[in-house]
Every structure is written in structure tokens, then in C-alpha cells.
Amino acid sequence: MGVLIRGIALPQREEVSFVVDGERLRASSSASTVDDVVEGWLLPGLADVHSHPGTEKPGEAYDHEVFRRHMIAHREAGVLTVRSPGSADQVLSRADDVDLPRLSRGGRWLATPGRFFEGWGRRVTEEELPAAAVEEASNGWCKVIGDWLPDDPPVPLDVLTATVDAVHAVGGRVAVHCQTAEGCRNAVLAGADSLEHGVHLDHSLLPRMAAQGTALVPTFTAFGKIIGNLDESRDPRLKEWILSGWEHAFPTVLAAYEAGVTVLAGTDEYPCGEVVGEIFRLIEAGMPVEAAIGAGSWTARSWLGLPGLVHGGFADVVAYAADPVEDSSVLTRPSRIVLRGQVIR
Ligand SMILES: [Zn+2]
């Protein structure tokens, strides 16, 4: 089946015309047989860099049918790239499912004593962390729980630095869960590739993050749900910490963007397929609309090593009826979806 894709590609804002050639895009203004024309404002799909397909609640075991359902929910929303920073399964699916979005795997969550949800993730001592991180990063990424509760110590800086160095030495990348100011600081000083949440991040660290290429994934979607459910019975110290973190996160995202830090869209929480809501939060924080869309699309893909809408790039395309930069609400209504060269919609 000949598929012609044409329209205005973002972020270049150039008229493009491709034919689908297997899984790839080939620049061409015509095809010998055209069965379908996909047109409009074109993105290389949306991307959610913080999602945990396969489980819905802390403590649950990985379920492959749930995983498939989650990934299809992403796909239906136009999300064609997902990074899973931590899973209840070591490798998720064994091989890429051709009908599901591209998946960047992060192994199991690496949790040292006193940190993370009871009974979840791979539990290791601080001494074991660097070697375990290398094992979990065999598919590219690993995820370290760098801190947990507000008044508890984070993973010590020397341990985290040894972990990041060991993973980088084998070509892997390290995502660090951090929420406390000290946990965020250790993640930055250790040279982590991404800070997940980073809610109490000290702004004085932003230039260093920009210089060394540490990304920030604020996951507003997840915290918005926590904020919405904060009841009076919660520990007042915890409640104050969560609320102050929420208030701090918005100016942090703007300051990070202005300092040149790569800010990316990740939802964290079930249900899957809600990255557009995260993009709206980034806009609310003050990021320019185009940069916020990039954070949940081309910037995220490029950060994961995937090409955009170029000759020879993957035929992953989502078309919209209007310019999403002019009218971001159109992001909730993808008109056409092509994944790995297959027309989904
Ligand atoms: Zn998470």
C-alpha cells in the first residue's frame, strides 16, 4: 500500500512530502501508487519519557496484557515513543511489538534500604548499587531511587557518583528519582542523565545541569493527582513538603528552560496516554508553546536517539488539522497516526 505523507513538519515549519518505504520515510512528492494520503500539521508523534506500562499501582506485579493495553492507550493519544524509567519487570516485552509505540527500557527500579514503595523494585544495598545499575542498564537506561521521604538521607553522593560512572562506562544512561533538595543536588553532582520529578531542586544547580546535559522531567501529571487528593489526615510535615514542592516546581521548570536545561514531558501515573496534559502544564509553567510541545515530541525523541521527520527517518507521524503551536488544544485530537510505517488511523 502506497502512503503519501505531506504537510508542514514541526519544528522546522517546512513543507514536506514523503512516501512510506517500509519503516522509513523517503522524500518524494509522488508515489507510483497512492492508496492513502496523510496530511496536516505533522509531528514525529508525541513522546512520554516517564511512564510505567505494565502496572497500575505500587506493589503490583508486571502483567504483559496490561502493558499492551497501556501502550495502545499511549498510541491512541498519538504517543509513539515511551521511556519506562523503572518497571516491575526486568525487560518488559522481550522484543519490540511492531504495533506498539517505540519503547526505551529502564530495567527494574533500583531501591536501596529505606527508599521506595515496600516490596517493589529490585532491592540492593548501597554497596551493590553500582554493579546492579550496570545490569539493569543492559537495555540502555537504569533508574535509581535517589531519595524517598523528606527528612531521610538520599543515596550518598559518592555511591551515586560511582553508580553513574559505572553505567556510563558501559554506554548506559541513568535516571534518578529525586524530590528532596539534597537528593536533587546529589543527582546533579553525580552527573545523572535525568532528574525524575526534581521538585525541590535548587536553582543554583541549573547551569551545571545545562552544561553536562542533565535533563529535568518534572512529572506534573503525577503530582497534580497527589495534590488533588491531599486530605487533612496526612502527616502535616509531608503535606507541607508536597505543597511547597508543587509551588516550587513551576518556577523551576521555567528557570531550567531559560538556563538551557532540557525539560521533558513525562506523566508517571496511570492512566497512560495523557502526555498532552503534561505539555499543558509545561506551558502553564511558562515554557514557550513550541518548546513545551517539543518536550513531549521531537526534543524527547532526539534525546532518546530517534530522528524526527526527515528523509531516512522512521515513519512515525501524527497529523493534526491545525498548527499545534497556534492552537495547542488540537494536540488532544490527532487526525492521523502512522507508526513504523503502518497507518493506525
Ligand atoms: Zn515513576
PDB file of N, CA, C and O in Angstrom, residues 146-155 177-186 195 197-202 237 241:
ATOM      1  N   GLY A 146      16.842   7.806  44.143  1.00  0.00           N
ATOM      2  CA  GLY A 146      17.908   8.576  44.783  1.00  0.00           C
ATOM      3  C   GLY A 146      17.566   9.105  46.164  1.00  0.00           C
ATOM      4  O   GLY A 146      18.453   9.433  46.956  1.00  0.00           O
ATOM      5  N   ASP A 147      16.252   9.237  46.441  1.00  0.00           N
ATOM      6  CA  ASP A 147      15.820   9.653  47.787  1.00  0.00           C
ATOM      7  C   ASP A 147      14.386   9.185  47.954  1.00  0.00           C
ATOM      8  O   ASP A 147      13.793   8.609  47.026  1.00  0.00           O
ATOM      9  N   TRP A 148      13.823   9.418  49.141  1.00  0.00           N
ATOM     10  CA  TRP A 148      12.434   8.993  49.335  1.00  0.00           C
ATOM     11  C   TRP A 148      11.709   9.997  50.207  1.00  0.00           C
ATOM     12  O   TRP A 148      11.250  11.004  49.712  1.00  0.00           O
ATOM     13  N   LEU A 149      11.676   9.818  51.493  1.00  0.00           N
ATOM     14  CA  LEU A 149      10.884  10.739  52.333  1.00  0.00           C
ATOM     15  C   LEU A 149      11.669  12.012  52.654  1.00  0.00           C
ATOM     16  O   LEU A 149      12.900  12.025  52.618  1.00  0.00           O
ATOM     17  N   PRO A 150      10.950  13.101  52.981  1.00  0.00           N
ATOM     18  CA  PRO A 150      11.591  14.415  53.084  1.00  0.00           C
ATOM     19  C   PRO A 150      12.745  14.506  54.079  1.00  0.00           C
ATOM     20  O   PRO A 150      13.728  15.187  53.795  1.00  0.00           O
ATOM     21  N   ASP A 151      12.645  13.843  55.232  1.00  0.00           N
ATOM     22  CA  ASP A 151      13.700  14.040  56.231  1.00  0.00           C
ATOM     23  C   ASP A 151      14.720  12.908  56.264  1.00  0.00           C
ATOM     24  O   ASP A 151      15.592  12.886  57.132  1.00  0.00           O
ATOM     25  N   ASP A 152      14.604  11.965  55.335  1.00  0.00           N
ATOM     26  CA  ASP A 152      15.553  10.852  55.293  1.00  0.00           C
ATOM     27  C   ASP A 152      16.707  11.175  54.343  1.00  0.00           C
ATOM     28  O   ASP A 152      16.523  11.928  53.384  1.00  0.00           O
ATOM     29  N   PRO A 153      17.886  10.612  54.637  1.00  0.00           N
ATOM     30  CA  PRO A 153      19.032  10.934  53.765  1.00  0.00           C
ATOM     31  C   PRO A 153      18.867  10.309  52.381  1.00  0.00           C
ATOM     32  O   PRO A 153      18.312   9.225  52.240  1.00  0.00           O
ATOM     33  N   PRO A 154      19.365  11.015  51.347  1.00  0.00           N
ATOM     34  CA  PRO A 154      19.346  10.432  49.998  1.00  0.00           C
ATOM     35  C   PRO A 154      20.486   9.425  49.832  1.00  0.00           C
ATOM     36  O   PRO A 154      21.312   9.270  50.743  1.00  0.00           O
ATOM     37  N   VAL A 155      20.531   8.762  48.691  1.00  0.00           N
ATOM     38  CA  VAL A 155      21.690   7.927  48.361  1.00  0.00           C
ATOM     39  C   VAL A 155      22.923   8.837  48.429  1.00  0.00           C
ATOM     40  O   VAL A 155      22.922   9.920  47.823  1.00  0.00           O
ATOM     41  N   HIS A 177      15.405   9.143  40.456  1.00  0.00           N
ATOM     42  CA  HIS A 177      14.244   9.682  41.165  1.00  0.00           C
ATOM     43  C   HIS A 177      14.773  10.562  42.285  1.00  0.00           C
ATOM     44  O   HIS A 177      15.533  10.104  43.141  1.00  0.00           O
ATOM     45  N   CYS A 178      14.390  11.840  42.294  1.00  0.00           N
ATOM     46  CA  CYS A 178      14.801  12.699  43.399  1.00  0.00           C
ATOM     47  C   CYS A 178      13.764  13.786  43.605  1.00  0.00           C
ATOM     48  O   CYS A 178      13.233  14.356  42.646  1.00  0.00           O
ATOM     49  N   GLN A 179      13.457  14.031  44.848  1.00  0.00           N
ATOM     50  CA  GLN A 179      12.479  15.066  45.196  1.00  0.00           C
ATOM     51  C   GLN A 179      13.027  16.046  46.219  1.00  0.00           C
ATOM     52  O   GLN A 179      12.664  17.211  46.209  1.00  0.00           O
ATOM     53  N   THR A 180      13.861  15.577  47.148  1.00  0.00           N
ATOM     54  CA  THR A 180      14.391  16.474  48.174  1.00  0.00           C
ATOM     55  C   THR A 180      15.486  17.347  47.567  1.00  0.00           C
ATOM     56  O   THR A 180      16.087  16.991  46.548  1.00  0.00           O
ATOM     57  N   ALA A 181      15.752  18.473  48.205  1.00  0.00           N
ATOM     58  CA  ALA A 181      16.814  19.356  47.701  1.00  0.00           C
ATOM     59  C   ALA A 181      18.150  18.620  47.684  1.00  0.00           C
ATOM     60  O   ALA A 181      18.916  18.715  46.721  1.00  0.00           O
ATOM     61  N   GLU A 182      18.428  17.833  48.733  1.00  0.00           N
ATOM     62  CA  GLU A 182      19.717  17.142  48.803  1.00  0.00           C
ATOM     63  C   GLU A 182      19.784  16.006  47.782  1.00  0.00           C
ATOM     64  O   GLU A 182      20.822  15.765  47.161  1.00  0.00           O
ATOM     65  N   GLY A 183      18.674  15.301  47.613  1.00  0.00           N
ATOM     66  CA  GLY A 183      18.635  14.227  46.617  1.00  0.00           C
ATOM     67  C   GLY A 183      18.839  14.766  45.209  1.00  0.00           C
ATOM     68  O   GLY A 183      19.560  14.175  44.393  1.00  0.00           O
ATOM     69  N   CYS A 184      18.214  15.909  44.917  1.00  0.00           N
ATOM     70  CA  CYS A 184      18.391  16.542  43.602  1.00  0.00           C
ATOM     71  C   CYS A 184      19.837  16.982  43.412  1.00  0.00           C
ATOM     72  O   CYS A 184      20.432  16.783  42.352  1.00  0.00           O
ATOM     73  N   ARG A 185      20.388  17.564  44.459  1.00  0.00           N
ATOM     74  CA  ARG A 185      21.780  18.036  44.381  1.00  0.00           C
ATOM     75  C   ARG A 185      22.722  16.874  44.084  1.00  0.00           C
ATOM     76  O   ARG A 185      23.590  16.945  43.214  1.00  0.00           O
ATOM     77  N   ASN A 186      22.550  15.758  44.829  1.00  0.00           N
ATOM     78  CA  ASN A 186      23.419  14.601  44.601  1.00  0.00           C
ATOM     79  C   ASN A 186      23.285  14.072  43.176  1.00  0.00           C
ATOM     80  O   ASN A 186      24.274  13.680  42.557  1.00  0.00           O
ATOM     81  N   LEU A 195      16.901  13.923  35.913  1.00  0.00           N
ATOM     82  CA  LEU A 195      16.278  14.023  37.236  1.00  0.00           C
ATOM     83  C   LEU A 195      14.790  13.771  37.031  1.00  0.00           C
ATOM     84  O   LEU A 195      14.141  14.501  36.274  1.00  0.00           O
ATOM     85  N   HIS A 197      11.224  14.018  38.522  1.00  0.00           N
ATOM     86  CA  HIS A 197      10.492  14.838  39.495  1.00  0.00           C
ATOM     87  C   HIS A 197      11.295  16.108  39.810  1.00  0.00           C
ATOM     88  O   HIS A 197      10.938  17.170  39.356  1.00  0.00           O
ATOM     89  N   GLY A 198      12.373  15.995  40.587  1.00  0.00           N
ATOM     90  CA  GLY A 198      13.216  17.171  40.849  1.00  0.00           C
ATOM     91  C   GLY A 198      12.477  18.317  41.507  1.00  0.00           C
ATOM     92  O   GLY A 198      12.828  19.485  41.315  1.00  0.00           O
ATOM     93  N   VAL A 199      11.471  18.013  42.314  1.00  0.00           N
ATOM     94  CA  VAL A 199      10.563  19.060  42.795  1.00  0.00           C
ATOM     95  C   VAL A 199      11.221  20.133  43.660  1.00  0.00           C
ATOM     96  O   VAL A 199      10.873  21.298  43.554  1.00  0.00           O
ATOM     97  N   HIS A 200      12.150  19.730  44.522  1.00  0.00           N
ATOM     98  CA  HIS A 200      12.785  20.725  45.407  1.00  0.00           C
ATOM     99  C   HIS A 200      14.184  21.109  44.912  1.00  0.00           C
ATOM    100  O   HIS A 200      15.035  21.521  45.691  1.00  0.00           O
ATOM    101  N   LEU A 201      14.388  21.006  43.614  1.00  0.00           N
ATOM    102  CA  LEU A 201      15.689  21.311  43.009  1.00  0.00           C
ATOM    103  C   LEU A 201      16.094  22.769  43.257  1.00  0.00           C
ATOM    104  O   LEU A 201      15.324  23.694  42.996  1.00  0.00           O
ATOM    105  N   ASP A 202      17.312  22.940  43.731  1.00  0.00           N
ATOM    106  CA  ASP A 202      17.876  24.273  43.966  1.00  0.00           C
ATOM    107  C   ASP A 202      18.276  24.879  42.604  1.00  0.00           C
ATOM    108  O   ASP A 202      19.041  24.266  41.854  1.00  0.00           O
ATOM    109  N   ARG A 237       3.774  17.472  58.108  1.00  0.00           N
ATOM    110  CA  ARG A 237       5.102  17.770  57.554  1.00  0.00           C
ATOM    111  C   ARG A 237       5.190  17.316  56.091  1.00  0.00           C
ATOM    112  O   ARG A 237       5.684  18.028  55.221  1.00  0.00           O
ATOM    113  N   TRP A 241       5.503  19.594  52.677  1.00  0.00           N
ATOM    114  CA  TRP A 241       6.603  19.303  51.738  1.00  0.00           C
ATOM    115  C   TRP A 241       6.056  19.101  50.328  1.00  0.00           C
ATOM    116  O   TRP A 241       6.617  19.599  49.355  1.00  0.00           O
TER     117      TRP A 241
END
